[in-house]
Amino acid sequence: MILDYYRIFYYVAQYKSFSKAADVMGNNQPNITRCMNILENELGCKLFIRSNRGVQLTIEGERLFEHVSIAIEQLVSGENELLKDKGLESGLVNIGASEIALRLFLLNELEIFHHRYPHVKLRISNHSTPQAVQALENGLVDFAVVTTPVALKKPLQRIPLYSFREILIGGEEYAETASNKHCLQDLQDIPLIGIAPGSSTRELYTQYFMRHNLPFSPDMEVATTDQIFPMVQHNLGIGFFPEELAAEHIAQGKIVQIPIEEPLPERKICLIRNVKRPQSIAARSLEEHLTSHRETE
């Protein structure tokens, strides 16, 4: 209650009038006068000099106003910031994203969200899936958008967003190889380009080859999936690449698809969130946008 009195005191001092303060605050003058009398009694001093021309602050009132004005203006500023956030006129969202998730799904959705809420700032950190999960656990990002496989511990939760598959591709020199379907064993003598250890993609292909009693030991290793494509295009070897991203280049004849007997596993792009950590209004709104058309497990 005392905070309400100080707020009233602030407006009376600002407008030098009980009636004007009442109008601004949507109150009535008798109630404003009563509250100021109570405040003066609580503090044991006069705060206002009343006259027919309005009110003036006493010396004690001026000293109090110096402190109250700072507090009230800070409160009003805070309220305005929250109202802006509520209307998504401001805000910042930190996202940890793996490269494939960014290119196949996230960029398109961020474009839509940005056009709808142009004043929300987006900060994207490019990580491998394990790194993005670690960033979420450390509180460095609001949520992560990554590719499977992904290992999680509570209180982290996975929400599937988008499914995709990868294919085996080669450069123009492998056109003859691409004319027939092959077993993985048949391709062991061809240089293989793969992701270096430490990513979900590397783990996926390690397990995939193991299921077919073969080691996954790339002849050339790269840091990101994007780096596989130019190496394949320059005929340095063959590699696995998202089918959706490869389709246009295959149609243009820049690369070829090498059919294989062993079906490649379906992968998912997932949103990872910490269910125990509160989120900002902006982060929650973006998460709701991303999950609005989510897939079921």
Tab-separated table of C-alpha atoms in Angstrom:
chain	number	residue	atom	x	y	z
A	1	MET	CA	0.000	0.000	0.000
A	2	ILE	CA	2.813	2.442	0.850
A	3	LEU	CA	4.117	2.096	-2.738
A	4	ASP	CA	0.734	3.304	-4.008
A	5	TYR	CA	1.065	6.352	-1.758
A	6	TYR	CA	4.474	7.180	-3.193
A	7	ARG	CA	3.118	6.832	-6.722
A	8	ILE	CA	0.311	9.258	-5.859
A	9	PHE	CA	2.841	11.605	-4.225
A	10	TYR	CA	4.896	11.536	-7.433
A	11	TYR	CA	1.965	12.593	-9.634
A	12	VAL	CA	0.736	15.270	-7.222
A	13	ALA	CA	4.261	16.730	-7.117
A	14	GLN	CA	4.565	16.500	-10.912
A	15	TYR	CA	1.278	18.280	-11.648
A	16	LYS	CA	1.255	20.480	-8.512
A	17	SER	CA	-2.423	19.649	-8.162
A	18	PHE	CA	-4.494	16.996	-6.395
A	19	SER	CA	-7.233	17.198	-9.010
A	20	LYS	CA	-4.880	16.820	-11.998
A	21	ALA	CA	-3.104	13.893	-10.337
A	22	ALA	CA	-6.494	12.276	-9.740
A	23	ASP	CA	-7.427	12.674	-13.423
A	24	VAL	CA	-4.140	11.191	-14.643
A	25	MET	CA	-4.409	8.225	-12.286
A	26	GLY	CA	-8.128	7.667	-12.928
A	27	ASN	CA	-8.909	8.327	-9.292
A	28	ASN	CA	-10.888	10.998	-7.406
A	29	GLN	CA	-9.565	14.042	-5.591
A	30	PRO	CA	-10.871	13.202	-2.090
A	31	ASN	CA	-9.142	9.832	-2.232
A	32	ILE	CA	-5.882	11.410	-3.436
A	33	THR	CA	-6.037	13.985	-0.618
A	34	ARG	CA	-6.751	11.257	1.966
A	35	CYS	CA	-3.781	9.145	0.788
A	36	MET	CA	-1.414	12.125	0.997
A	37	ASN	CA	-2.625	12.941	4.507
A	38	ILE	CA	-1.904	9.339	5.521
A	39	LEU	CA	1.579	9.490	3.961
A	40	GLU	CA	2.370	12.741	5.779
A	41	ASN	CA	1.241	11.177	9.061
A	42	GLU	CA	3.360	8.080	8.417
A	43	LEU	CA	6.465	10.186	7.711
A	44	GLY	CA	5.755	12.703	10.474
A	45	CYS	CA	6.210	15.773	8.306
A	46	LYS	CA	4.406	18.009	5.860
A	47	LEU	CA	5.084	17.262	2.191
A	48	PHE	CA	2.899	19.893	0.541
A	49	ILE	CA	1.998	23.519	1.033
A	50	ARG	CA	-1.623	23.859	-0.037
A	51	SER	CA	-3.027	27.079	-1.472
A	52	ASN	CA	-5.730	28.298	-3.855
A	53	ARG	CA	-3.175	28.192	-6.699
A	54	GLY	CA	-2.443	24.508	-6.128
A	55	VAL	CA	0.222	22.768	-4.072
A	56	GLN	CA	3.955	23.184	-3.650
A	57	LEU	CA	6.488	20.839	-2.145
A	58	THR	CA	7.931	21.610	1.254
A	59	ILE	CA	11.688	21.222	1.778
A	60	GLU	CA	11.019	17.705	3.084
A	61	GLY	CA	8.755	17.045	0.110
A	62	GLU	CA	11.464	18.102	-2.349
A	63	ARG	CA	13.995	15.801	-0.686
A	64	LEU	CA	11.545	12.901	-0.858
A	65	PHE	CA	10.648	13.691	-4.474
A	66	GLU	CA	14.313	13.382	-5.546
A	67	HIS	CA	14.260	9.719	-4.494
A	68	VAL	CA	10.673	8.846	-5.404
A	69	SER	CA	10.962	10.271	-8.928
A	70	ILE	CA	13.927	7.994	-9.675
A	71	ALA	CA	12.067	4.924	-8.414
A	72	ILE	CA	8.777	5.685	-10.181
A	73	GLU	CA	10.476	6.521	-13.486
A	74	GLN	CA	12.413	3.246	-13.301
A	75	LEU	CA	9.183	1.351	-12.620
A	76	VAL	CA	7.429	3.044	-15.550
A	77	SER	CA	10.405	2.257	-17.789
A	78	GLY	CA	10.288	-1.373	-16.697
A	79	GLU	CA	6.555	-1.573	-17.327
A	80	ASN	CA	6.999	-0.111	-20.812
A	81	GLU	CA	9.731	-2.627	-21.643
A	82	LEU	CA	7.507	-5.502	-20.572
A	83	LEU	CA	4.616	-4.142	-22.620
A	84	LYS	CA	6.903	-3.909	-25.648
A	85	ASP	CA	8.077	-7.478	-25.090
A	86	LYS	CA	4.473	-8.620	-24.744
A	87	GLY	CA	3.692	-7.023	-28.083
A	88	LEU	CA	6.957	-8.423	-29.501
A	89	GLU	CA	8.144	-4.918	-30.285
A	90	SER	CA	11.470	-5.852	-28.713
A	91	GLY	CA	13.246	-8.874	-27.279
A	92	LEU	CA	16.193	-11.153	-27.976
A	93	VAL	CA	16.189	-14.886	-28.715
A	94	ASN	CA	19.382	-16.953	-28.518
A	95	ILE	CA	19.270	-20.151	-30.594
A	96	GLY	CA	21.798	-22.945	-30.823
A	97	ALA	CA	21.470	-24.581	-34.252
A	98	SER	CA	23.232	-27.345	-36.110
A	99	GLU	CA	24.121	-26.598	-39.710
A	100	ILE	CA	21.710	-29.022	-41.379
A	101	ALA	CA	18.848	-27.924	-39.105
A	102	LEU	CA	19.572	-24.305	-39.993
A	103	ARG	CA	19.586	-24.868	-43.755
A	104	LEU	CA	16.779	-27.399	-44.089
A	105	PHE	CA	14.266	-25.935	-41.652
A	106	LEU	CA	15.204	-23.047	-39.414
A	107	LEU	CA	16.093	-20.339	-41.952
A	108	ASN	CA	12.695	-20.540	-43.678
A	109	GLU	CA	10.846	-20.345	-40.364
A	110	LEU	CA	13.005	-17.480	-39.081
A	111	GLU	CA	12.201	-15.524	-42.233
A	112	ILE	CA	8.479	-15.845	-41.543
A	113	PHE	CA	8.899	-14.946	-37.860
A	114	HIS	CA	11.138	-11.965	-38.673
A	115	HIS	CA	8.624	-10.500	-41.136
A	116	ARG	CA	5.936	-10.849	-38.490
A	117	TYR	CA	8.033	-9.466	-35.607
A	118	PRO	CA	10.856	-7.393	-37.133
A	119	HIS	CA	11.913	-5.817	-33.827
A	120	VAL	CA	12.782	-9.116	-32.121
A	121	LYS	CA	16.531	-9.698	-32.315
A	122	LEU	CA	17.759	-13.170	-33.228
A	123	ARG	CA	21.173	-14.490	-32.216
A	124	ILE	CA	22.118	-17.780	-33.904
A	125	SER	CA	25.035	-19.870	-32.663
A	126	ASN	CA	26.208	-22.499	-35.147
A	127	HIS	CA	27.028	-25.716	-33.288
A	128	SER	CA	27.226	-29.434	-33.758
A	129	THR	CA	24.291	-31.192	-32.101
A	130	PRO	CA	26.271	-32.125	-28.938
A	131	GLN	CA	27.628	-28.570	-28.680
A	132	ALA	CA	24.142	-27.053	-29.054
A	133	VAL	CA	22.767	-29.336	-26.322
A	134	GLN	CA	25.678	-28.377	-24.066
A	135	ALA	CA	25.033	-24.671	-24.718
A	136	LEU	CA	21.397	-25.218	-23.685
A	137	GLU	CA	22.432	-27.048	-20.522
A	138	ASN	CA	24.772	-24.170	-19.666
A	139	GLY	CA	22.016	-21.600	-20.170
A	140	LEU	CA	23.772	-19.927	-23.120
A	141	VAL	CA	20.814	-20.356	-25.505
A	142	ASP	CA	17.039	-20.271	-25.069
A	143	PHE	CA	16.590	-23.492	-27.038
A	144	ALA	CA	18.408	-25.600	-29.632
A	145	VAL	CA	17.346	-26.798	-33.086
A	146	VAL	CA	19.420	-29.828	-34.050
A	147	THR	CA	19.457	-33.111	-35.973
A	148	THR	CA	19.124	-36.625	-34.636
A	149	PRO	CA	20.595	-38.704	-33.171
A	150	VAL	CA	20.658	-36.717	-29.954
A	151	ALA	CA	21.169	-37.923	-26.389
A	152	LEU	CA	19.294	-35.977	-23.721
A	153	LYS	CA	19.043	-35.915	-19.955
A	154	LYS	CA	16.167	-34.466	-17.946
A	155	PRO	CA	14.980	-31.722	-17.798
A	156	LEU	CA	15.722	-31.410	-21.532
A	157	GLN	CA	12.840	-32.276	-23.858
A	158	ARG	CA	12.873	-33.107	-27.575
A	159	ILE	CA	10.138	-31.932	-29.970
A	160	PRO	CA	10.364	-33.289	-33.561
A	161	LEU	CA	9.918	-30.645	-36.257
A	162	TYR	CA	10.944	-32.017	-39.650
A	163	SER	CA	12.062	-35.302	-41.243
A	164	PHE	CA	14.689	-35.726	-43.944
A	165	ARG	CA	16.947	-38.321	-45.533
A	166	GLU	CA	20.440	-38.248	-46.938
A	167	ILE	CA	21.782	-39.808	-50.115
A	168	LEU	CA	25.216	-40.827	-51.354
A	169	ILE	CA	26.615	-38.398	-53.926
A	170	GLY	CA	29.679	-38.197	-56.164
A	171	GLY	CA	31.171	-35.826	-58.735
A	172	GLU	CA	30.953	-36.123	-62.512
A	173	GLU	CA	33.782	-38.667	-62.574
A	174	TYR	CA	31.500	-41.078	-60.709
A	175	ALA	CA	28.725	-40.977	-63.326
A	176	GLU	CA	29.399	-44.589	-64.338
A	177	THR	CA	29.303	-45.711	-60.699
A	178	ALA	CA	25.977	-43.907	-60.346
A	179	SER	CA	24.451	-45.908	-63.216
A	180	ASN	CA	24.004	-49.005	-61.007
A	181	LYS	CA	22.891	-49.763	-57.456
A	182	HIS	CA	25.687	-50.887	-55.145
A	183	CYS	CA	26.194	-52.510	-51.769
A	184	LEU	CA	28.293	-50.527	-49.300
A	185	GLN	CA	30.909	-53.263	-49.535
A	186	ASP	CA	31.272	-52.610	-53.276
A	187	LEU	CA	32.257	-49.002	-52.600
A	188	GLN	CA	35.031	-49.626	-50.093
A	189	ASP	CA	37.760	-48.801	-52.631
A	190	ILE	CA	36.312	-45.372	-53.444
A	191	PRO	CA	37.528	-42.467	-51.249
A	192	LEU	CA	34.881	-41.558	-48.685
A	193	ILE	CA	34.386	-38.008	-47.371
A	194	GLY	CA	32.802	-37.759	-43.925
A	195	ILE	CA	32.257	-35.551	-40.894
A	196	ALA	CA	34.981	-35.532	-38.249
A	197	PRO	CA	34.192	-37.078	-34.838
A	198	GLY	CA	32.122	-35.102	-32.340
A	199	SER	CA	28.839	-34.637	-34.212
A	200	SER	CA	25.526	-36.468	-34.392
A	201	THR	CA	26.096	-37.096	-38.115
A	202	ARG	CA	29.374	-38.880	-37.445
A	203	GLU	CA	27.695	-41.028	-34.785
A	204	LEU	CA	24.813	-41.838	-37.146
A	205	TYR	CA	27.101	-43.158	-39.883
A	206	THR	CA	29.332	-45.010	-37.474
A	207	GLN	CA	26.284	-46.955	-36.273
A	208	TYR	CA	24.923	-47.345	-39.823
A	209	PHE	CA	28.118	-48.937	-41.102
A	210	MET	CA	28.434	-51.119	-38.002
A	211	ARG	CA	24.958	-52.557	-38.633
A	212	HIS	CA	26.273	-53.731	-41.984
A	213	ASN	CA	29.486	-55.122	-40.488
A	214	LEU	CA	31.666	-52.392	-41.958
A	215	PRO	CA	33.867	-49.736	-40.344
A	216	PHE	CA	33.098	-46.104	-40.963
A	217	SER	CA	36.548	-44.691	-41.640
A	218	PRO	CA	36.417	-41.721	-44.049
A	219	ASP	CA	39.476	-41.096	-46.185
A	220	MET	CA	38.866	-37.363	-45.804
A	221	GLU	CA	37.225	-35.624	-42.868
A	222	VAL	CA	35.530	-32.224	-42.802
A	223	ALA	CA	34.093	-30.095	-40.008
A	224	THR	CA	30.624	-29.487	-41.475
A	225	THR	CA	28.235	-31.099	-43.937
A	226	ASP	CA	28.459	-28.030	-46.193
A	227	GLN	CA	32.112	-28.806	-46.805
A	228	ILE	CA	31.286	-32.229	-48.212
A	229	PHE	CA	29.594	-30.824	-51.308
A	230	PRO	CA	32.523	-28.863	-52.860
A	231	MET	CA	34.887	-31.755	-52.186
A	232	VAL	CA	32.499	-34.159	-53.890
A	233	GLN	CA	32.007	-31.735	-56.772
A	234	HIS	CA	35.773	-31.657	-57.302
A	235	ASN	CA	35.840	-35.462	-57.505
A	236	LEU	CA	37.836	-35.965	-54.304
A	237	GLY	CA	35.525	-38.769	-53.228
A	238	ILE	CA	31.921	-39.643	-52.397
A	239	GLY	CA	29.885	-38.599	-49.367
A	240	PHE	CA	26.487	-38.520	-47.744
A	241	PHE	CA	24.483	-35.317	-48.136
A	242	PRO	CA	20.846	-34.234	-47.428
A	243	GLU	CA	18.705	-35.230	-50.403
A	244	GLU	CA	16.747	-31.970	-50.353
A	245	LEU	CA	19.913	-29.871	-50.570
A	246	ALA	CA	21.438	-32.076	-53.255
A	247	ALA	CA	18.403	-32.279	-55.574
A	248	GLU	CA	18.988	-29.036	-57.487
A	249	HIS	CA	22.683	-29.791	-58.045
A	250	ILE	CA	21.854	-33.283	-59.318
A	251	ALA	CA	19.309	-31.806	-61.735
A	252	GLN	CA	21.980	-29.380	-63.005
A	253	GLY	CA	24.440	-32.234	-63.520
A	254	LYS	CA	26.958	-30.877	-61.026
A	255	ILE	CA	26.903	-34.095	-59.011
A	256	VAL	CA	25.377	-37.582	-59.295
A	257	GLN	CA	23.450	-39.746	-56.876
A	258	ILE	CA	24.958	-43.166	-56.253
A	259	PRO	CA	22.172	-45.648	-55.432
A	260	ILE	CA	22.930	-48.077	-52.583
A	261	GLU	CA	21.200	-51.254	-51.454
A	262	GLU	CA	21.240	-50.544	-47.733
A	263	PRO	CA	18.492	-48.007	-46.860
A	264	LEU	CA	19.719	-44.927	-45.084
A	265	PRO	CA	17.991	-44.083	-41.783
A	266	GLU	CA	15.438	-41.292	-41.605
A	267	ARG	CA	16.659	-38.319	-39.612
A	268	LYS	CA	14.737	-35.641	-37.754
A	269	ILE	CA	15.274	-31.998	-36.972
A	270	CYS	CA	14.201	-31.400	-33.379
A	271	LEU	CA	13.745	-28.504	-31.024
A	272	ILE	CA	15.401	-29.113	-27.663
A	273	ARG	CA	14.158	-27.151	-24.672
A	274	ASN	CA	14.769	-27.046	-20.946
A	275	VAL	CA	11.336	-27.534	-19.395
A	276	LYS	CA	12.483	-26.144	-16.028
A	277	ARG	CA	13.932	-22.876	-17.296
A	278	PRO	CA	11.541	-19.916	-17.771
A	279	GLN	CA	11.690	-18.213	-21.156
A	280	SER	CA	11.261	-14.650	-22.315
A	281	ILE	CA	8.083	-13.717	-24.165
A	282	ALA	CA	10.028	-13.472	-27.440
A	283	ALA	CA	11.693	-16.892	-27.017
A	284	ARG	CA	8.400	-18.520	-26.102
A	285	SER	CA	6.676	-16.980	-29.114
A	286	LEU	CA	9.366	-18.197	-31.520
A	287	GLU	CA	9.281	-21.666	-29.988
A	288	GLU	CA	5.507	-21.780	-30.417
A	289	HIS	CA	5.912	-20.715	-34.047
A	290	LEU	CA	8.492	-23.437	-34.745
A	291	THR	CA	6.451	-26.162	-33.082
A	292	SER	CA	3.051	-25.151	-34.485
A	293	HIS	CA	3.277	-27.743	-37.276
A	294	ARG	CA	5.491	-30.231	-35.497
A	295	GLU	CA	5.595	-33.896	-36.337
A	296	THR	CA	4.697	-36.674	-33.954
A	297	GLU	CA	7.322	-39.086	-32.698
